[in-house]
Amino acid sequence: MEEASAYDMDSDEELELEKAALAMGREEEGEVKEAKVFTYNVDAIHERLEDISRVCHLPWEDTLVCTSSDAEVMELSVVHDDTERELKFYDQASEAVRESIEKFDESGHKWRRPDDYLAEMVKSDQHMKRVKEKLLYEKKLAEEQEERRKQREAKKYAKQVQAEKLKERAQAKNKQIDGLDKWRKQRERDGYDEMGAEDYEEAMATAFRKPKQPAGTRIFSGKQKSKARQARDKKFGFGGKKKIQKQNDATSAADDSGWHQGKFGKYAPGRAKKAGVAKKKKGQLRPGKARRQQMRGKK
Amino acid sequence: MAKDARAGGELDVPGKARKGKRDLEKVLLLCTRGVTHRHRHLFQDLMQLLPSGKKENKLDTKKDKDVVNEIAELKGCTSCILFEVRKRMDLYLWMAKTPNGPSVKFHVQNIHTMAELKLTGNHLKGSRAILSFHGAFDEQPHLQLLKELLSQIFGSSTKKHQKTKPFIDHVFNFTLADNRIWFRNYQIVLSDDRSKTNFDKMQLVEVGPRFVLNPVKMFSGSFKGQVLYENPNYVSPNTVRADERRGKSSRYVQKVKAKKRRKIHEEKNAKAPDEFADLWQEHDLSD
């Protein structure tokens, strides 16, 4: 780092400073390393091991100690890779489990917990519930993510299909124009012979005929208009000129079939027929206020 | 060697009777003051996992660890796990055979407790554990000693313990990697068919806790005595932190240096005065 940052400096002061810094660093590291001698007293270790060793004196069923056949030192790259490291641990553990279960099965010892043996577990039910909830939540998240991904892809595909369709349409148009030009030239060559009236029809038909779509290429053929779209089409019309259509002309002005006197008033059609409303004859009018009060008084 | 020893042990009748008492392993679990929540959780997890565990009040002193031997004797324990916390962040774990040793001091790293939700397994409290050791444990003397210690302390050795249940549903895994001991605890999940064990359907689900033990020193006595082993690869967390700080400060030093260098450079290569600098000014004035 020191060398990297020191460019082509020729200041004496600077050089001295850096030398001093380097020397200081070396001193600090060097002193400690030289002074330290790490103890490794093999004889004493063996002695102590013999003193306390018990595991090898006991039958295996009492200790359940398994040692894996793999004595390889794990590489640092593996140690720092979480997945690979855990996989190694898992393999070692599962080897030990397999070995010991086989031993147990051979000797005929019972080792499995009966299904009806219920006892306290290391983790409480409450905690396990939380664990389960978290797992479910994670699953849900994963599913949602998958759904979003699928939608994104479908959108991409639809876009591609649309582009293809537009391209096809442009091609068809060009073809039609070409056909028309060809027909014109043909006529010119023929000297505008008028007997080709049928030819004209035919030529037009060939020029403007829709190109045949190969089977299975139409994507939206089965799609129907939605109800809302249908209603709007009916109301506002679909395609073509709208302005003139909506203007009155002589016949429509004279047509009064749709007219009736008030839709919601008391003379509305069907109003009189409604149950619960008192029947009124045509000429019968409501009496004036004074007369009504008089009538009330009589009662 | 193991075979001979076992044969010898079986023949030796008085020895066997004596051993019966020695077999009853009781582990004293205690910690010093100043533990953080994570250390406390790990402590509780170990209490859960070891049916032979005995809990004791927090230790007030960090210097005089001989007290621990006395406590162990009072409690009738044959081994001890001591959590020593320094600076409220560094956890050192002592494992000792009391009262005569040996003992080991580990630095504990990468702690994940059982309370973490990503460890989804569960097993019976007090069931026996299979102890799975990495093959490398047999290759060096100090590792052999460590293996013996670990298997005595973590092994649910006999059926004599009151709290031990005679079933097997989990495995303690000790692997040696990067000169450290990595601890994992898996639940054994098997298919429902009891008549025949199907290993293809066997699954291990991690229960926790997880931790990494970095051996620092081994002593011949318990918490004292002759040093048997010192880890040459061990770097104290204090040193790590100091280095980090030094790295940061050196960044500042370099920045200051660069500034100084720039200043000297500018002084040496002073800009020559521009002869056309006020040309346009004069021109403007004349207008």
Coordinates of C-alpha atoms in Angstrom, one line a residue:
Chain A
M1 CA 0.0 0.0 0.0
E2 CA 2.9 2.3 0.9
E3 CA 4.6 1.6 -2.4
A4 CA 1.5 2.0 -4.4
S5 CA 0.7 5.4 -3.0
A6 CA 4.3 6.7 -3.3
Y7 CA 4.5 8.1 -6.7
D8 CA 7.7 9.4 -8.1
M9 CA 8.4 11.6 -5.1
D10 CA 11.8 12.9 -4.7
S11 CA 11.2 14.9 -1.6
D12 CA 13.8 13.7 1.0
E13 CA 11.4 14.5 3.8
E14 CA 8.7 12.3 2.3
L15 CA 11.0 9.4 1.8
E16 CA 12.2 9.5 5.3
L17 CA 8.7 9.7 6.6
E18 CA 7.7 6.6 4.7
K19 CA 10.8 4.7 5.7
A20 CA 10.1 5.4 9.3
A21 CA 6.5 4.3 9.0
L22 CA 7.6 1.0 7.3
A23 CA 10.2 0.3 10.0
M24 CA 7.7 1.0 12.7
G25 CA 5.3 -1.5 11.2
R26 CA 8.0 -4.1 10.9
E27 CA 9.2 -3.6 14.4
E28 CA 5.7 -4.1 15.8
E29 CA 5.1 -7.3 13.9
G30 CA 8.6 -8.7 14.2
E31 CA 9.0 -8.2 17.9
V32 CA 5.8 -10.1 18.7
K33 CA 6.5 -13.0 16.3
E34 CA 10.1 -13.5 17.4
A35 CA 9.3 -13.4 21.1
K36 CA 6.4 -15.8 20.9
V37 CA 7.1 -19.5 21.1
F38 CA 4.0 -21.6 20.9
T39 CA 3.9 -24.5 23.3
Y40 CA 3.0 -27.9 22.0
N41 CA 3.8 -30.4 24.7
V42 CA 3.1 -33.7 23.0
D43 CA 4.3 -36.0 25.8
A44 CA 2.2 -34.2 28.4
I45 CA -0.8 -34.3 26.2
H46 CA -0.5 -38.1 25.7
E47 CA -0.1 -38.5 29.4
R48 CA -3.2 -36.5 30.2
L49 CA -5.1 -38.3 27.5
E50 CA -4.3 -41.6 29.1
D51 CA -5.3 -40.3 32.4
I52 CA -8.7 -39.2 31.4
S53 CA -9.5 -41.4 28.5
R54 CA -12.8 -43.2 29.0
V55 CA -14.5 -43.3 25.7
C56 CA -12.4 -46.1 24.3
H57 CA -12.8 -48.2 27.4
L58 CA -16.6 -48.2 27.2
P59 CA -18.8 -50.2 24.8
W60 CA -19.9 -48.2 21.8
E61 CA -23.6 -48.2 22.9
D62 CA -22.6 -46.2 25.9
T63 CA -20.8 -43.5 24.1
L64 CA -22.3 -43.3 20.6
V65 CA -19.1 -41.7 19.3
C66 CA -18.6 -42.0 15.6
T67 CA -15.6 -40.8 13.7
S68 CA -15.9 -40.1 10.0
S69 CA -13.6 -41.8 7.5
D70 CA -13.0 -38.5 5.9
A71 CA -9.9 -36.9 7.6
E72 CA -9.2 -34.5 4.8
V73 CA -8.6 -30.9 5.8
M74 CA -11.3 -28.7 4.3
E75 CA -10.1 -26.2 1.8
L76 CA -10.5 -22.6 2.7
S77 CA -12.6 -21.9 -0.4
V78 CA -15.1 -24.5 0.9
V79 CA -15.0 -23.2 4.4
H80 CA -16.0 -19.7 3.2
D81 CA -18.7 -21.0 1.0
D82 CA -21.7 -21.4 3.2
T83 CA -23.6 -24.0 1.2
E84 CA -20.7 -26.2 0.5
R85 CA -19.5 -26.1 4.0
E86 CA -22.9 -27.0 5.4
L87 CA -23.1 -29.8 2.9
K88 CA -19.9 -31.2 4.2
F89 CA -21.2 -31.1 7.8
Y90 CA -24.4 -32.7 6.7
D91 CA -22.6 -35.5 4.9
Q92 CA -20.4 -36.2 7.9
A93 CA -23.4 -36.2 10.3
S94 CA -25.5 -38.4 8.0
E95 CA -22.6 -40.9 7.7
A96 CA -22.4 -41.1 11.5
V97 CA -26.2 -41.6 11.8
R98 CA -26.2 -44.3 9.2
E99 CA -23.3 -46.1 10.8
S100 CA -24.8 -46.0 14.3
I101 CA -28.3 -47.0 13.2
E102 CA -26.9 -49.9 11.4
K103 CA -25.0 -51.0 14.5
F104 CA -28.2 -50.6 16.6
D105 CA -30.3 -52.6 14.2
E106 CA -27.7 -55.3 14.1
S107 CA -27.6 -55.6 17.9
G108 CA -31.3 -55.5 18.1
H109 CA -31.4 -52.6 20.5
K110 CA -34.5 -50.4 20.5
W111 CA -33.5 -46.9 19.8
R112 CA -36.5 -45.2 18.3
R113 CA -39.0 -43.2 20.2
P114 CA -42.4 -44.8 20.3
D115 CA -45.2 -42.7 18.6
D116 CA -47.2 -42.5 21.8
Y117 CA -44.2 -41.3 23.9
L118 CA -44.9 -37.7 24.4
A119 CA -42.5 -35.6 26.4
E120 CA -41.0 -32.1 26.5
M121 CA -39.1 -31.1 23.4
V122 CA -36.1 -28.9 23.2
K123 CA -38.1 -26.2 21.5
S124 CA -41.6 -25.2 22.7
D125 CA -44.7 -25.7 20.7
Q126 CA -45.1 -21.9 20.6
H127 CA -41.7 -21.6 19.1
M128 CA -42.3 -24.3 16.5
K129 CA -45.5 -22.5 15.6
R130 CA -43.5 -19.5 14.8
V131 CA -41.1 -21.5 12.8
K132 CA -43.9 -23.0 10.8
E133 CA -45.5 -19.6 10.2
K134 CA -42.2 -18.3 8.9
L135 CA -41.8 -21.2 6.5
L136 CA -45.3 -20.7 5.2
Y137 CA -44.6 -17.0 4.7
E138 CA -41.5 -17.7 2.8
K139 CA -43.3 -20.2 0.6
K140 CA -46.0 -17.6 -0.1
L141 CA -43.4 -15.0 -1.0
A142 CA -41.7 -17.5 -3.4
E143 CA -45.0 -18.3 -5.0
E144 CA -45.8 -14.7 -5.5
Q145 CA -42.4 -14.0 -7.0
E146 CA -42.9 -16.9 -9.4
E147 CA -46.3 -15.6 -10.4
R148 CA -44.9 -12.1 -11.1
R149 CA -42.1 -13.7 -13.2
K150 CA -44.6 -15.6 -15.3
Q151 CA -46.7 -12.6 -15.9
R152 CA -43.7 -10.6 -17.0
E153 CA -42.7 -13.3 -19.4
A154 CA -46.3 -13.6 -20.8
K155 CA -46.3 -9.8 -21.4
K156 CA -43.0 -10.1 -23.2
Y157 CA -44.4 -12.9 -25.4
A158 CA -47.6 -10.9 -26.2
K159 CA -45.5 -7.9 -27.2
Q160 CA -43.5 -10.1 -29.6
V161 CA -46.7 -11.5 -31.1
Q162 CA -48.2 -8.1 -31.6
A163 CA -45.1 -6.9 -33.3
E164 CA -45.2 -9.9 -35.6
K165 CA -48.8 -9.2 -36.4
L166 CA -48.1 -5.6 -37.3
K167 CA -45.3 -6.7 -39.6
E168 CA -47.6 -9.1 -41.3
R169 CA -50.2 -6.4 -41.9
A170 CA -47.6 -4.1 -43.4
Q171 CA -46.5 -6.9 -45.7
A172 CA -50.0 -7.6 -46.9
K173 CA -50.6 -3.9 -47.6
N174 CA -47.4 -3.7 -49.7
K175 CA -48.5 -6.8 -51.6
Q176 CA -51.9 -5.3 -52.4
I177 CA -50.3 -2.1 -53.7
D178 CA -47.9 -4.1 -55.8
G179 CA -50.9 -6.1 -57.2
L180 CA -52.7 -2.9 -58.2
D181 CA -49.6 -1.5 -59.9
K182 CA -49.2 -4.6 -61.8
W183 CA -52.8 -4.5 -63.0
R184 CA -52.4 -0.9 -64.1
K185 CA -49.4 -1.7 -66.1
Q186 CA -51.1 -4.6 -67.6
R187 CA -54.0 -2.4 -68.7
E188 CA -51.6 0.1 -70.1
R189 CA -49.9 -2.6 -72.1
D190 CA -53.3 -3.8 -73.3
G191 CA -54.1 -0.3 -74.5
Y192 CA -56.9 0.3 -72.0
D193 CA -59.1 -2.3 -73.6
E194 CA -62.5 -1.8 -72.1
M195 CA -63.7 -5.3 -72.6
G196 CA -61.8 -6.3 -69.4
A197 CA -64.6 -5.2 -67.1
E198 CA -64.7 -8.6 -65.6
D199 CA -61.0 -8.7 -65.5
Y200 CA -61.1 -5.5 -63.5
E201 CA -63.4 -7.1 -60.9
E202 CA -61.2 -10.1 -60.9
A203 CA -58.0 -8.1 -60.6
M204 CA -59.5 -6.1 -57.8
A205 CA -60.5 -9.3 -56.1
T206 CA -57.0 -10.7 -56.4
A207 CA -55.4 -7.5 -55.3
F208 CA -57.5 -6.9 -52.2
R209 CA -58.0 -10.4 -51.2
K210 CA -56.8 -10.9 -47.7
P211 CA -53.7 -13.1 -47.7
K212 CA -54.4 -16.5 -46.4
Q213 CA -53.2 -16.9 -42.9
P214 CA -51.6 -20.2 -42.2
A215 CA -53.5 -22.4 -39.8
G216 CA -52.9 -21.8 -36.1
T217 CA -51.2 -18.4 -36.5
R218 CA -54.2 -16.4 -35.4
I219 CA -53.8 -15.7 -31.8
F220 CA -56.9 -13.8 -30.8
S221 CA -59.4 -15.5 -33.1
G222 CA -61.4 -16.9 -30.3
K223 CA -61.7 -13.7 -28.3
Q224 CA -65.1 -12.2 -27.9
K225 CA -66.0 -8.6 -27.3
S226 CA -66.8 -7.9 -23.7
K227 CA -70.3 -7.0 -22.7
A228 CA -69.3 -3.4 -22.0
R229 CA -67.7 -3.1 -25.4
Q230 CA -70.8 -4.5 -27.1
A231 CA -73.0 -2.1 -25.2
R232 CA -70.9 0.9 -26.2
D233 CA -70.7 -0.3 -29.8
K234 CA -74.5 -0.4 -29.8
K235 CA -74.9 3.0 -28.3
F236 CA -72.2 5.0 -30.1
G237 CA -71.9 2.9 -33.3
F238 CA -68.7 1.3 -34.4
G239 CA -66.7 2.6 -37.2
G240 CA -67.8 4.9 -40.0
K241 CA -69.1 8.4 -39.8
K242 CA -71.1 9.4 -36.8
K243 CA -71.9 13.1 -37.2
I244 CA -74.5 12.9 -40.0
Q245 CA -76.0 9.7 -38.7
K246 CA -77.1 11.4 -35.5
Q247 CA -78.7 14.4 -37.3
N248 CA -82.4 14.5 -38.0
D249 CA -83.7 14.3 -41.4
A250 CA -87.2 14.7 -42.7
T251 CA -88.4 11.2 -41.9
S252 CA -87.0 11.1 -38.4
A253 CA -88.4 14.5 -37.6
A254 CA -91.8 13.3 -38.6
D255 CA -91.6 10.2 -36.6
D256 CA -93.3 10.6 -33.2
S257 CA -93.6 6.9 -32.4
G258 CA -91.1 7.2 -29.5
W259 CA -92.9 10.2 -27.9
H260 CA -95.0 10.0 -24.8
Q261 CA -96.2 12.5 -22.3
G262 CA -93.8 12.4 -19.5
K263 CA -91.9 9.5 -18.4
F264 CA -92.2 9.7 -14.7
G265 CA -95.2 12.0 -14.2
K266 CA -98.7 11.1 -13.2
Y267 CA -99.6 10.6 -16.9
A268 CA -96.8 8.2 -17.5
P269 CA -97.8 5.0 -19.2
G270 CA -98.5 2.2 -16.7
R271 CA -98.6 4.6 -13.8
A272 CA -102.3 4.4 -13.3
K273 CA -102.3 0.6 -13.4
K274 CA -100.0 0.3 -10.4
A275 CA -101.4 -1.4 -7.4
G276 CA -101.9 0.7 -4.3
V277 CA -102.5 3.9 -6.1
A278 CA -106.1 5.1 -6.1
K279 CA -107.8 4.8 -9.5
K280 CA -108.6 8.1 -11.1
K281 CA -110.9 8.6 -14.0
K282 CA -109.8 10.7 -16.8
G283 CA -111.8 13.8 -16.1
Q284 CA -111.6 13.6 -12.3
L285 CA -109.5 16.4 -11.0
R286 CA -108.3 17.2 -7.5
P287 CA -110.7 19.5 -5.7
G288 CA -109.4 22.8 -4.4
K289 CA -108.0 23.3 -1.0
A290 CA -111.0 24.8 0.6
R291 CA -113.2 22.0 -0.7
R292 CA -110.8 19.4 0.6
Q293 CA -110.8 20.9 4.1
Q294 CA -114.5 21.0 4.0
M295 CA -114.6 17.4 3.1
R296 CA -112.3 16.5 5.9
G297 CA -114.5 18.4 8.3
K298 CA -117.5 16.3 7.2
K299 CA -115.8 13.1 8.0
Chain B
M1 CA -5.4 -49.7 20.9
A2 CA -9.1 -49.1 21.6
K3 CA -9.9 -52.8 21.4
D4 CA -7.2 -53.8 23.8
A5 CA -8.2 -51.2 26.3
R6 CA -11.8 -52.3 26.1
A7 CA -10.9 -56.0 26.6
G8 CA -8.8 -55.0 29.6
G9 CA -11.5 -53.0 31.1
E10 CA -14.0 -55.9 30.9
L11 CA -11.6 -58.3 32.5
D12 CA -10.7 -56.0 35.3
V13 CA -13.6 -56.5 37.7
P14 CA -12.7 -54.1 40.5
G15 CA -11.7 -51.5 37.9
K16 CA -15.1 -51.8 36.4
A17 CA -16.9 -51.2 39.7
R18 CA -14.8 -48.1 40.2
K19 CA -15.5 -46.9 36.7
G20 CA -19.2 -47.2 37.2
K21 CA -19.1 -44.2 39.5
R22 CA -16.7 -42.3 37.3
D23 CA -19.0 -42.8 34.3
L24 CA -21.7 -40.7 35.8
E25 CA -20.8 -37.5 34.1
K26 CA -22.2 -34.3 35.5
V27 CA -21.4 -31.1 33.7
L28 CA -21.4 -27.8 35.6
L29 CA -22.5 -24.9 33.4
L30 CA -21.8 -21.4 34.5
C31 CA -20.9 -18.0 33.2
T32 CA -19.2 -14.9 34.3
R33 CA -21.0 -11.5 34.6
G34 CA -21.3 -9.4 31.5
V35 CA -22.9 -11.8 29.1
T36 CA -24.8 -10.4 26.2
H37 CA -28.2 -11.8 25.1
R38 CA -26.7 -14.0 22.5
H39 CA -24.3 -15.6 24.9
R40 CA -27.1 -16.1 27.4
H41 CA -29.3 -17.8 24.8
L42 CA -26.4 -20.1 23.8
F43 CA -25.9 -20.9 27.5
Q44 CA -29.6 -21.8 27.8
D45 CA -29.4 -23.9 24.7
L46 CA -26.6 -25.9 26.1
M47 CA -28.5 -26.4 29.3
Q48 CA -31.4 -27.8 27.2
L49 CA -29.1 -30.1 25.2
L50 CA -27.1 -31.6 28.0
P51 CA -29.2 -33.8 30.3
S52 CA -26.2 -34.1 32.5
G53 CA -25.9 -30.3 32.9
K54 CA -26.1 -28.5 36.2
K55 CA -26.6 -24.8 36.3
E56 CA -24.9 -22.5 38.8
N57 CA -25.1 -18.8 39.5
K58 CA -23.1 -16.3 37.6
L59 CA -19.5 -16.1 38.6
D60 CA -18.4 -12.7 39.8
T61 CA -14.7 -13.0 39.3
K62 CA -12.8 -13.5 36.1
K63 CA -9.3 -13.8 37.6
D64 CA -9.6 -16.5 40.1
K65 CA -11.0 -19.5 38.3
D66 CA -10.0 -21.9 41.0
V67 CA -13.3 -21.1 42.6
V68 CA -15.0 -23.0 39.8
N69 CA -13.3 -26.2 40.9
E70 CA -14.7 -25.7 44.3
I71 CA -18.2 -25.1 43.0
A72 CA -18.0 -28.2 40.8
E73 CA -16.9 -30.3 43.8
L74 CA -19.8 -28.9 45.9
K75 CA -22.2 -29.8 43.1
G76 CA -20.7 -33.1 42.5
C77 CA -19.8 -32.4 38.9
T78 CA -17.0 -34.1 37.0
S79 CA -16.6 -31.5 34.3
C80 CA -17.3 -27.9 33.7
I81 CA -18.3 -25.5 30.9
L82 CA -17.5 -21.9 31.8
F83 CA -18.7 -19.0 29.7
E84 CA -16.2 -16.2 30.1
V85 CA -17.2 -12.9 28.5
R86 CA -14.7 -10.1 27.9
K87 CA -15.6 -6.5 27.1
R88 CA -19.3 -7.6 26.8
M89 CA -18.6 -8.9 23.3
D90 CA -16.0 -11.7 23.2
L91 CA -17.0 -15.1 24.4
Y92 CA -14.4 -17.5 25.7
L93 CA -15.6 -21.0 26.5
W94 CA -13.7 -23.1 29.0
M95 CA -14.1 -26.8 29.1
A96 CA -12.5 -28.6 31.9
K97 CA -12.4 -31.9 33.7
T98 CA -12.7 -31.0 37.3
P99 CA -10.8 -31.2 39.6
N100 CA -7.7 -32.6 38.0
G101 CA -7.9 -31.3 34.5
P102 CA -7.1 -31.0 31.7
S103 CA -8.9 -27.9 30.5
V104 CA -9.2 -26.0 27.3
K105 CA -10.0 -22.4 26.5
F106 CA -11.8 -21.7 23.3
H107 CA -12.8 -18.5 21.6
V108 CA -16.4 -18.8 20.4
Q109 CA -17.3 -17.3 17.1
N110 CA -20.3 -17.4 14.7
I111 CA -23.0 -18.1 17.3
H112 CA -26.5 -18.9 16.1
T113 CA -28.8 -20.0 18.9
M114 CA -31.7 -22.4 18.8
A115 CA -34.2 -19.4 19.0
E116 CA -33.4 -18.6 15.4
L117 CA -36.3 -19.3 13.1
K118 CA -34.3 -20.6 10.2
L119 CA -33.3 -23.7 12.3
T120 CA -36.4 -25.7 11.9
G121 CA -35.7 -29.0 13.6
N122 CA -36.8 -30.1 17.0
H123 CA -36.0 -33.1 19.2
L124 CA -36.8 -34.6 22.5
K125 CA -35.3 -33.0 25.5
G126 CA -32.9 -35.4 27.2
S127 CA -32.7 -37.9 24.4
R128 CA -29.3 -39.3 23.6
A129 CA -27.2 -37.8 20.9
I130 CA -24.9 -39.5 18.4
L131 CA -21.5 -37.8 18.4
S132 CA -20.1 -37.4 15.0
F133 CA -16.4 -36.4 14.8
H134 CA -14.4 -35.4 11.8
G135 CA -11.7 -37.9 10.9
A136 CA -9.0 -35.3 11.4
F137 CA -9.6 -35.5 15.2
D138 CA -7.5 -38.6 15.4
E139 CA -4.5 -37.2 13.7
Q140 CA -2.9 -34.9 16.1
P141 CA -2.4 -35.3 19.9
H142 CA -4.1 -32.1 20.9
L143 CA -7.1 -32.9 18.7
Q144 CA -7.3 -36.4 20.3
L145 CA -7.4 -34.8 23.7
L146 CA -10.1 -32.4 22.5
K147 CA -12.1 -35.2 21.1
E148 CA -12.0 -37.1 24.3
L149 CA -13.1 -34.0 26.3
L150 CA -15.9 -33.1 23.9
S151 CA -17.2 -36.7 23.8
Q152 CA -17.2 -36.9 27.6
I153 CA -18.9 -33.6 28.1
F154 CA -21.4 -33.8 25.2
G155 CA -22.0 -37.5 25.3
S156 CA -25.1 -38.7 27.0
S157 CA -22.9 -41.5 28.1
T158 CA -25.1 -43.9 30.1
K159 CA -28.7 -44.6 30.8
K160 CA -28.0 -43.9 34.5
H161 CA -28.9 -40.2 34.3
Q162 CA -32.4 -39.5 35.5
K163 CA -33.1 -37.0 32.8
T164 CA -31.7 -39.0 30.0
K165 CA -34.3 -40.8 27.8
P166 CA -33.1 -43.9 26.0
F167 CA -34.0 -42.7 22.5
I168 CA -31.9 -41.4 19.8
D169 CA -33.2 -38.6 17.6
H170 CA -30.4 -36.2 17.1
V171 CA -26.7 -36.0 16.3
F172 CA -24.0 -33.6 17.4
N173 CA -21.6 -32.9 14.7
F174 CA -18.0 -31.7 15.3
T175 CA -16.0 -30.9 12.2
L176 CA -12.5 -29.5 12.0
A177 CA -12.2 -26.8 9.4
D178 CA -9.9 -23.8 9.2
N179 CA -8.2 -25.0 12.5
R180 CA -11.5 -24.5 14.3
I181 CA -14.2 -26.9 15.6
W182 CA -17.6 -26.3 14.1
F183 CA -20.5 -27.5 16.0
R184 CA -23.9 -28.5 14.5
N185 CA -26.9 -30.2 16.0
Y186 CA -29.2 -32.1 13.6
Q187 CA -32.5 -33.8 14.2
I188 CA -32.8 -37.3 12.6
V189 CA -36.0 -37.5 10.5
L190 CA -36.9 -41.0 9.3
S191 CA -39.7 -42.5 7.4
D192 CA -42.7 -43.9 9.3
D193 CA -41.9 -47.5 8.6
R194 CA -40.5 -48.8 11.8
S195 CA -39.7 -52.3 10.8
K196 CA -36.9 -51.4 8.5
T197 CA -34.8 -48.3 8.4
N198 CA -34.9 -46.6 5.0
F199 CA -31.7 -44.5 4.7
D200 CA -32.8 -43.0 1.4
K201 CA -35.7 -41.3 3.1
M202 CA -33.6 -40.3 6.1
Q203 CA -33.2 -36.6 6.5
L204 CA -31.3 -34.4 8.9
V205 CA -32.9 -31.1 10.0
E206 CA -30.8 -28.6 11.8
V207 CA -31.9 -27.8 15.3
G208 CA -29.2 -25.5 16.5
P209 CA -27.3 -24.0 18.1
R210 CA -24.4 -23.4 15.8
F211 CA -21.0 -22.2 17.0
V212 CA -17.4 -22.3 16.1
L213 CA -14.8 -23.1 18.7
N214 CA -11.3 -21.8 18.2
P215 CA -8.9 -23.5 20.7
V216 CA -6.7 -20.9 22.3
K217 CA -4.9 -22.8 25.0
M218 CA -4.9 -26.2 26.8
F219 CA -3.8 -26.7 30.3
S220 CA -3.0 -29.9 32.1
G221 CA -4.9 -28.9 35.2
S222 CA -8.4 -27.5 35.5
F223 CA -8.2 -23.8 34.9
K224 CA -4.5 -23.9 35.8
G225 CA -1.4 -25.9 35.5
Q226 CA 1.1 -26.5 32.8
V227 CA 0.3 -25.3 29.3
L228 CA -0.1 -28.3 27.0
Y229 CA -0.9 -26.5 23.8
E230 CA -1.0 -23.0 22.4
N231 CA -2.7 -22.2 19.1
P232 CA -0.3 -20.5 16.8
N233 CA -3.1 -19.4 14.5
Y234 CA -5.1 -17.8 17.1
V235 CA -5.5 -14.0 16.8
S236 CA -7.2 -12.3 19.7
P237 CA -10.3 -10.4 18.8
N238 CA -8.6 -7.3 20.4
T239 CA -5.8 -7.5 17.9
V240 CA -8.3 -7.9 15.1
R241 CA -10.2 -4.8 16.2
A242 CA -7.0 -2.9 16.7
D243 CA -5.8 -3.8 13.2
E244 CA -9.1 -2.6 11.8
R245 CA -8.8 0.7 13.6
R246 CA -5.3 1.0 12.4
G247 CA -6.4 0.4 8.8
K248 CA -8.9 3.2 9.2
S249 CA -6.5 5.6 10.7
S250 CA -3.9 4.9 8.1
R251 CA -6.4 6.0 5.5
Y252 CA -6.4 9.3 7.2
V253 CA -2.7 9.5 7.4
Q254 CA -2.5 8.8 3.7
K255 CA -5.0 11.5 3.0
V256 CA -2.9 14.0 4.9
K257 CA 0.2 12.8 3.1
A258 CA -1.4 13.2 -0.3
K259 CA -2.4 16.7 0.6
K260 CA 1.1 17.6 1.7
R261 CA 2.6 16.1 -1.5
R262 CA 0.2 18.0 -3.6
K263 CA 1.3 21.2 -1.9
I264 CA 5.0 20.6 -2.4
H265 CA 4.3 19.7 -6.0
E266 CA 2.4 22.9 -6.6
E267 CA 5.1 25.0 -5.0
K268 CA 7.8 23.4 -7.2
N269 CA 5.9 23.6 -10.4
A270 CA 4.5 27.1 -9.9
K271 CA 2.5 28.3 -12.7
A272 CA 4.3 30.8 -15.0
P273 CA 2.4 34.1 -15.2
D274 CA 0.3 34.2 -18.3
E275 CA 1.4 37.0 -20.6
F276 CA -1.9 37.3 -22.4
A277 CA -3.9 37.3 -19.1
D278 CA -5.0 40.9 -19.3
L279 CA -5.0 41.2 -23.1
W280 CA -8.8 41.3 -23.5
Q281 CA -9.3 43.4 -20.4
E282 CA -7.1 46.1 -22.0
H283 CA -9.0 45.7 -25.3
D284 CA -12.3 46.1 -23.5
L285 CA -11.1 49.2 -21.7
S286 CA -9.9 50.8 -25.0
D287 CA -13.4 50.4 -26.3

